[in-house]
Short mmCIF file of C-alpha atoms and ligand atoms in Angstrom, two decimals:
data_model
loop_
_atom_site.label_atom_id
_atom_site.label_comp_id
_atom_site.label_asym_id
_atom_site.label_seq_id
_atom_site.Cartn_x
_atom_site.Cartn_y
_atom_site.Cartn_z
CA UNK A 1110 16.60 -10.84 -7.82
CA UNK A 1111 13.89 -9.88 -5.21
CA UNK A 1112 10.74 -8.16 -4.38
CA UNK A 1113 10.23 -4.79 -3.03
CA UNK A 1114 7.48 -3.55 -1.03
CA UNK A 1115 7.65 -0.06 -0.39
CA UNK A 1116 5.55 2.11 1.84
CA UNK A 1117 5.61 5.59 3.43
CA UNK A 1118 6.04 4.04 6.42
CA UNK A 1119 5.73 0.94 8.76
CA UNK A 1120 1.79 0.52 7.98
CA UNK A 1121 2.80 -1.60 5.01
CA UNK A 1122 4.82 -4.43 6.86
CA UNK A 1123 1.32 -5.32 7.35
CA UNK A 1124 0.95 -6.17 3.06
CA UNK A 1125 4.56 -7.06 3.32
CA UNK A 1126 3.52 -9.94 6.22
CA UNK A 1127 0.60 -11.38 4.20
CA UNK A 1128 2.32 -11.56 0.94
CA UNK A 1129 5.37 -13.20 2.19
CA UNK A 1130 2.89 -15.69 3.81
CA UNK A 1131 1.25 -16.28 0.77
CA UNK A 1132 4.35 -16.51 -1.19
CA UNK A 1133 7.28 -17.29 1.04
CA UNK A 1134 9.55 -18.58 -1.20
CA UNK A 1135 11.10 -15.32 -2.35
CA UNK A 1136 13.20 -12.73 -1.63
CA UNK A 1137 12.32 -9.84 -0.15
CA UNK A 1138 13.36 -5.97 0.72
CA UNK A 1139 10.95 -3.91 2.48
CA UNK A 1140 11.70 -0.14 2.57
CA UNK A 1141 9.43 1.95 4.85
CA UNK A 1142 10.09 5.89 4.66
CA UNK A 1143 9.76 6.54 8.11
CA UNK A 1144 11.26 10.00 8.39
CA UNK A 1145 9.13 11.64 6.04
CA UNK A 1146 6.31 9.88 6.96
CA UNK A 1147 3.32 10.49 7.09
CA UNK A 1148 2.70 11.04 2.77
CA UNK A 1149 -0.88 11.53 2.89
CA UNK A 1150 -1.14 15.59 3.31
CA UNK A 1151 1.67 15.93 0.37
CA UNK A 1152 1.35 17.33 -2.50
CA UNK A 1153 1.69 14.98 -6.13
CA UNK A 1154 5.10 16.10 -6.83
CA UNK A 1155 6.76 15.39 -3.39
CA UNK A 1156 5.03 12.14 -3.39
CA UNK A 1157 6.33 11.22 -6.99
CA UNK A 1158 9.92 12.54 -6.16
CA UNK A 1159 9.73 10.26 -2.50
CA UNK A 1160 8.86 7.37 -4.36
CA UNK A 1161 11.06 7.59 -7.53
CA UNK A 1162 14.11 7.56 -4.26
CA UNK A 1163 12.70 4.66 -2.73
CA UNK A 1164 12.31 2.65 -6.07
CA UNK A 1165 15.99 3.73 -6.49
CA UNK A 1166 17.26 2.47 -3.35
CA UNK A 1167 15.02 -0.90 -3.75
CA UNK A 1168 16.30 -0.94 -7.55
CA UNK A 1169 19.73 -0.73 -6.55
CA UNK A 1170 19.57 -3.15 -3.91
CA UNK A 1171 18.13 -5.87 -6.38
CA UNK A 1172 14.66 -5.87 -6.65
CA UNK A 1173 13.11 -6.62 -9.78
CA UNK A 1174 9.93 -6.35 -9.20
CA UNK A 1175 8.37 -3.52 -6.51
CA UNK A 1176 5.17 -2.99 -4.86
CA UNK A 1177 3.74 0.14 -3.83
CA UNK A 1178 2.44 -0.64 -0.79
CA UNK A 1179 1.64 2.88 -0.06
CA UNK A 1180 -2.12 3.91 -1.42
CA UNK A 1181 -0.99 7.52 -1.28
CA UNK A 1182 2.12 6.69 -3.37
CA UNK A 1183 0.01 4.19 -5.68
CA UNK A 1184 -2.63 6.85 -6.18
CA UNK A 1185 -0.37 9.80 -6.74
CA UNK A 1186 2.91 8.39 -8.48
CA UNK A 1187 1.94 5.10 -9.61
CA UNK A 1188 0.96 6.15 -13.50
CA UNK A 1189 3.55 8.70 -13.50
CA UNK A 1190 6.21 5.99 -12.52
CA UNK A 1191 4.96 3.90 -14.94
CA UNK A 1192 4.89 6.32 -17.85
CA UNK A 1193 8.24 8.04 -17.17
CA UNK A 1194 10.51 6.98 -14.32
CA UNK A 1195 10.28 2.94 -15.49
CA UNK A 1196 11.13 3.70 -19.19
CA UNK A 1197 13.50 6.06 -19.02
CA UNK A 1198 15.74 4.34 -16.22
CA UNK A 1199 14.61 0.47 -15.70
CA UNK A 1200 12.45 -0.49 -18.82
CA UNK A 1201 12.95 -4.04 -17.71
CA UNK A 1202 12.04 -3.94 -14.49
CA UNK A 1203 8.27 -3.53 -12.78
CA UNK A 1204 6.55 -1.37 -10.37
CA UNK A 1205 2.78 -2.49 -9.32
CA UNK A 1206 0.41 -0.41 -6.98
CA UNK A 1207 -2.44 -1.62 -4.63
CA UNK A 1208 -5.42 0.97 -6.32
CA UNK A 1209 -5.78 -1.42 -8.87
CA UNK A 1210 -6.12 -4.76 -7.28
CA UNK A 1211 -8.52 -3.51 -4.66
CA UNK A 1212 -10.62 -1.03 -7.30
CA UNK A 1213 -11.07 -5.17 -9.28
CA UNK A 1214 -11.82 -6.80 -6.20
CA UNK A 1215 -14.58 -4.18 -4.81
CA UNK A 1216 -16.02 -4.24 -8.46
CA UNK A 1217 -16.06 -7.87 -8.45
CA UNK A 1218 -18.14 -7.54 -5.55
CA UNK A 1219 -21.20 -6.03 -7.45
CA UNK A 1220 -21.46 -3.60 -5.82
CA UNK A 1221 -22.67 -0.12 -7.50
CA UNK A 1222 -22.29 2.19 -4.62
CA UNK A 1223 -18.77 1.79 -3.35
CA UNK A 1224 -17.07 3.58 -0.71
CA UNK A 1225 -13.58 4.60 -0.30
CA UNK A 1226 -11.32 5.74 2.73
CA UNK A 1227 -8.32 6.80 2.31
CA UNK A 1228 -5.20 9.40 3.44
CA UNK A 1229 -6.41 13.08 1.43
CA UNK A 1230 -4.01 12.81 -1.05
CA UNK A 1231 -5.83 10.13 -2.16
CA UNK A 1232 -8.56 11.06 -1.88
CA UNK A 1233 -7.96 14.05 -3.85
CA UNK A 1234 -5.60 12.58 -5.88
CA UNK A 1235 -9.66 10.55 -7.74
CA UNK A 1236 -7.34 7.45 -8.56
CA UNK A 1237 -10.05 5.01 -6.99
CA UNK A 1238 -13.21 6.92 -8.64
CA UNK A 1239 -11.65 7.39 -11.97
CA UNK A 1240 -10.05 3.29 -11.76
CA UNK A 1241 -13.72 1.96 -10.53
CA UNK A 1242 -15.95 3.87 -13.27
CA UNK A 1243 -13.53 3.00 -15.60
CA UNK A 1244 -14.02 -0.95 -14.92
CA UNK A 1245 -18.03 -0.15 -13.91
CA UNK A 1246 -19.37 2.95 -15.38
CA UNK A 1247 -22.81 2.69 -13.65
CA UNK A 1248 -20.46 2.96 -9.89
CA UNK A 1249 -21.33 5.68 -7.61
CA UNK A 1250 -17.78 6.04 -5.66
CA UNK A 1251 -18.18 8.10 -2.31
CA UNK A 1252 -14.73 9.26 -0.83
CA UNK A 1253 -14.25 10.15 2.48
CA UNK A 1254 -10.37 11.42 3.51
CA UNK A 1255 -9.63 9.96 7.52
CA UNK A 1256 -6.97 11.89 8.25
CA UNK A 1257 -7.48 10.66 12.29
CA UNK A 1258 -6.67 7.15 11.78
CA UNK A 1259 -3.02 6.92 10.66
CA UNK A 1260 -1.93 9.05 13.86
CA UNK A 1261 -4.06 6.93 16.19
CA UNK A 1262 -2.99 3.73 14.79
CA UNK A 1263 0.91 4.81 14.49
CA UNK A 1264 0.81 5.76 18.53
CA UNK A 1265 -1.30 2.55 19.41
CA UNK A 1266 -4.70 4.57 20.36
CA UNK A 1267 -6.65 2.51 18.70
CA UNK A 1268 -8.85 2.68 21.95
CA UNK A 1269 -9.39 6.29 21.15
CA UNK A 1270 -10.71 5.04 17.28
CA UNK A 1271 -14.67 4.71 17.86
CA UNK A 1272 -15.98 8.88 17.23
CA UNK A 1273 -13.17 9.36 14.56
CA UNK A 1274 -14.62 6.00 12.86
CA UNK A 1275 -17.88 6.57 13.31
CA UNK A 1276 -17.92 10.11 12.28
CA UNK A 1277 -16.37 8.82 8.83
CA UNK A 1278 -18.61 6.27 7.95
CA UNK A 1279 -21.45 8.52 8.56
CA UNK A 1280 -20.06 10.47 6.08
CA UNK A 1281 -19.96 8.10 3.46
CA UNK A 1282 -23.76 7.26 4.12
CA UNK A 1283 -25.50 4.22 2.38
CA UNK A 1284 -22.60 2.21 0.21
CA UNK A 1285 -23.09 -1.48 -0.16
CA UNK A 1286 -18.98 -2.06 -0.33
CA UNK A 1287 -16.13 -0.21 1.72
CA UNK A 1288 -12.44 0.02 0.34
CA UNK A 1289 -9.63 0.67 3.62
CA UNK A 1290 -7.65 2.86 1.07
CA UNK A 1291 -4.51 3.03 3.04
CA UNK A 1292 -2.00 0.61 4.61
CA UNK A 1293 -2.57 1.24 8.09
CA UNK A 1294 -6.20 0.45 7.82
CA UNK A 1295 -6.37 -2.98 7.41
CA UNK A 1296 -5.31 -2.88 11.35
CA UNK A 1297 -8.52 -1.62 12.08
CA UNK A 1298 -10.30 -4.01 10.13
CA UNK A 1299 -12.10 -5.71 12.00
CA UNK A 1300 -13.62 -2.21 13.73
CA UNK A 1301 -14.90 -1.73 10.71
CA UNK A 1302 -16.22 -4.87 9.82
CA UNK A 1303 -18.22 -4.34 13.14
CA UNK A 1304 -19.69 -1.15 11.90
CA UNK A 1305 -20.46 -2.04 8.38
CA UNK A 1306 -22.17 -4.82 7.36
CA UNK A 1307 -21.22 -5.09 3.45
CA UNK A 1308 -17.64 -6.21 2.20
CA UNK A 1309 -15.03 -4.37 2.99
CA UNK A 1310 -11.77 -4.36 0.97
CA UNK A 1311 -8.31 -4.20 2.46
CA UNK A 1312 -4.88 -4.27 0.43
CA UNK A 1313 -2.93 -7.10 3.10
CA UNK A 1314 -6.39 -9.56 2.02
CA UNK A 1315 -6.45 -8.71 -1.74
CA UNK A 1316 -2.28 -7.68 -2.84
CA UNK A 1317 -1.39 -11.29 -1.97
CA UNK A 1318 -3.43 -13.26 -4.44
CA UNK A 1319 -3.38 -10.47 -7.14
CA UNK A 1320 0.33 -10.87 -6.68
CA UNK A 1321 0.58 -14.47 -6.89
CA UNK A 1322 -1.94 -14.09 -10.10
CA UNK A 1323 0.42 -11.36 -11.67
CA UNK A 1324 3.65 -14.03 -11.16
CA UNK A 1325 1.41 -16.55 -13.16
CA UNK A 1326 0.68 -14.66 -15.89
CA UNK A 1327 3.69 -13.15 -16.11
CA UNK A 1328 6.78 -15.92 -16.47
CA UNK A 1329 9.50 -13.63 -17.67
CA UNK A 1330 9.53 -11.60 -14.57
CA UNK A 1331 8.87 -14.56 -12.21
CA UNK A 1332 11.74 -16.36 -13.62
CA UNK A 1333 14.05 -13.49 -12.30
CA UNK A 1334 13.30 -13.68 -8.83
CA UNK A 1335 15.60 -15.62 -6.11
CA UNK A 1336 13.76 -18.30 -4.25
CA UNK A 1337 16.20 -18.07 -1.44
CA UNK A 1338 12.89 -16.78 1.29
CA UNK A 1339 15.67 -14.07 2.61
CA UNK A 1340 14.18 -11.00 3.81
CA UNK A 1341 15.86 -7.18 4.86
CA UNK A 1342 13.65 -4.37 6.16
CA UNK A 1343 14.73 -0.93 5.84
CA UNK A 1344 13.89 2.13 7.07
CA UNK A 1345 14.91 5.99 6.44
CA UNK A 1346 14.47 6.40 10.24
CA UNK A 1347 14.40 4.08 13.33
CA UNK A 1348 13.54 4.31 16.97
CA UNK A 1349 12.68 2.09 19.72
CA UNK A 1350 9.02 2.93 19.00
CA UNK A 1351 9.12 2.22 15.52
CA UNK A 1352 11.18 -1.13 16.56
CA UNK A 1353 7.87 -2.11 18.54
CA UNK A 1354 5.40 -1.32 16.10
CA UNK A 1355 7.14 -3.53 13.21
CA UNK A 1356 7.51 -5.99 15.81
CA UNK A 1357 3.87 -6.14 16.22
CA UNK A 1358 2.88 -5.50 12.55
CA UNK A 1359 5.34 -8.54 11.69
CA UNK A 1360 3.72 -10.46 14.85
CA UNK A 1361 7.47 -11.10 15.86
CA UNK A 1362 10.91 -9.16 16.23
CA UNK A 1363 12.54 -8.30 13.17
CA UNK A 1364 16.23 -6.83 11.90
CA UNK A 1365 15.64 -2.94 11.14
CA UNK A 1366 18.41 -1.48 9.06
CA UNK A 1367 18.34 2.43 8.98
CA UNK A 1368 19.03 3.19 5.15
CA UNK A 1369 19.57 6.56 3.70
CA UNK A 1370 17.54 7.81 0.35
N1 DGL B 2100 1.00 4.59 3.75
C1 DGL B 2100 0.00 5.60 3.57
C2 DGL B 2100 -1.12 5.08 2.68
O1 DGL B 2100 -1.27 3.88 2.49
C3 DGL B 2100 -0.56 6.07 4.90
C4 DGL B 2100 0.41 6.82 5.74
C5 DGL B 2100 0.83 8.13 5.12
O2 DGL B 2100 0.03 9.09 5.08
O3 DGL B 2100 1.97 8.19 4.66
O4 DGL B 2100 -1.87 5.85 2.15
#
């Protein structure tokens, strides 16, 4: 069986890269919802109805084990998923978000005032505050929603990044760690690492190992995965541009199937 990384879009080929390059042996089926994309101004129910599809489509199509790329669709439909969709309709399989790993990785830091970008769903959706103070009650979490960035990343205006940035890590004021709460951020990593001095978390630098950690620990789901290394990438829409952009996200040309939901 394989492993399914799922994302509202193409921003999480970029987790879906590192984690195959940390652990290339298996099998993998990416599904990107690009024609409902962008998830981050929906509201909880849309986002847990998109995602309960997508782990449909990726269950059917073998996977045993799924990660939510997606922060929006971790944050909003992760707990849900876990609590409803996986017990009543795949009890044996697994479904694992990216909140968590990066909420135990910014805690590990020390930090006690921790920042948090992220799409405004979720950002309003308080999965990162509520998961931090949780693991470190004294945390101060500061949220900021950067609803600029996806759009200027998506149509390669990165150029164009520098005000929008700025203006949001202003607004965060004095935290000693940053998390990039959304796929598409950890593209723009190293802008922010030039802005902000502290450590910054990003899910493509953190999901891998977690990952790898989780297989470990966990030999009856490991033991179900194919070790083949085959990959398919799907998508609910597909143009030339979105051809180019995975291309670049993958740092080489890949097969794009268009899938429907
Ligand atoms: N993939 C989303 C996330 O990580 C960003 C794009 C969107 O808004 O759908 O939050």
């Amino acid at each position: 069986m394989k492993i399914g990384v799922f994302d509202s879009g193409l921003g999480g080929l970029a987790v879906a890269r590192a984690i195959m390059a940390r652990l290339p042996e298996y099998e993998y089926v990416y599904l990107g919802d690009t024609k409902r994309v962008p998830y981050g101004g929906r509201s909880q129910e849309a986002i847990h109805e998109f995602t309960s599809e997508a782990l449909d489509f990726l269950f059917a199509a073998d996977c045993h084990l799924v990660v939510l790329a997606c922060n929006t669709a971790s944050a909003e439909a992760l707990r849900k998923t876990q609590q409803e969709y996986l017990p009543d309709r795949y009890p044996d399989r697994r479904v694992l978000g990216v909140v968590i790993p990066c909420v135990e990785a910014a805690v590990a830091t020390g930090a006690h005032r921790i920042g948090v970008l992220g799409t405004r769903s979720t950002v309003e959706s308080g999965a990162y505050p509520r998961e931090i103070i949780r693991r470190c009650p004294e945390a101060e979490v500061v949220q900021v929603a950067a609803p600029m960035l996806v759009p200027l990343i998506e149509n390669d205006a990165v150029r164009h990044l520098d005000p929008f940035l700025q203006e949001y890590l202003d607004a965060l004021g004095y935290v000693e760690a940053l998390v990039l709460g959304c796929t598409h951020y950890s593209l723009i990593a190293s802008q922010v690492r030039r802005r902000f001095a502290g450590p910054v978390l990003v899910s493509d630098e953190v999901v891998p190992e977690k990952l790898a950690d989780y297989l470990l620990r966990h030999p009856e789901h490991e033991s179900k995965l194919g070790r083949t290394g085959s990959r398919r990438y799907c998508l609910t829409d597909l143009t030339s541009g979105y051809a180019e952009m995975a291309a670049r996200l993958m740092g080489d040309e890949i097969d794009l199937e268009r899938v429907q939901l």
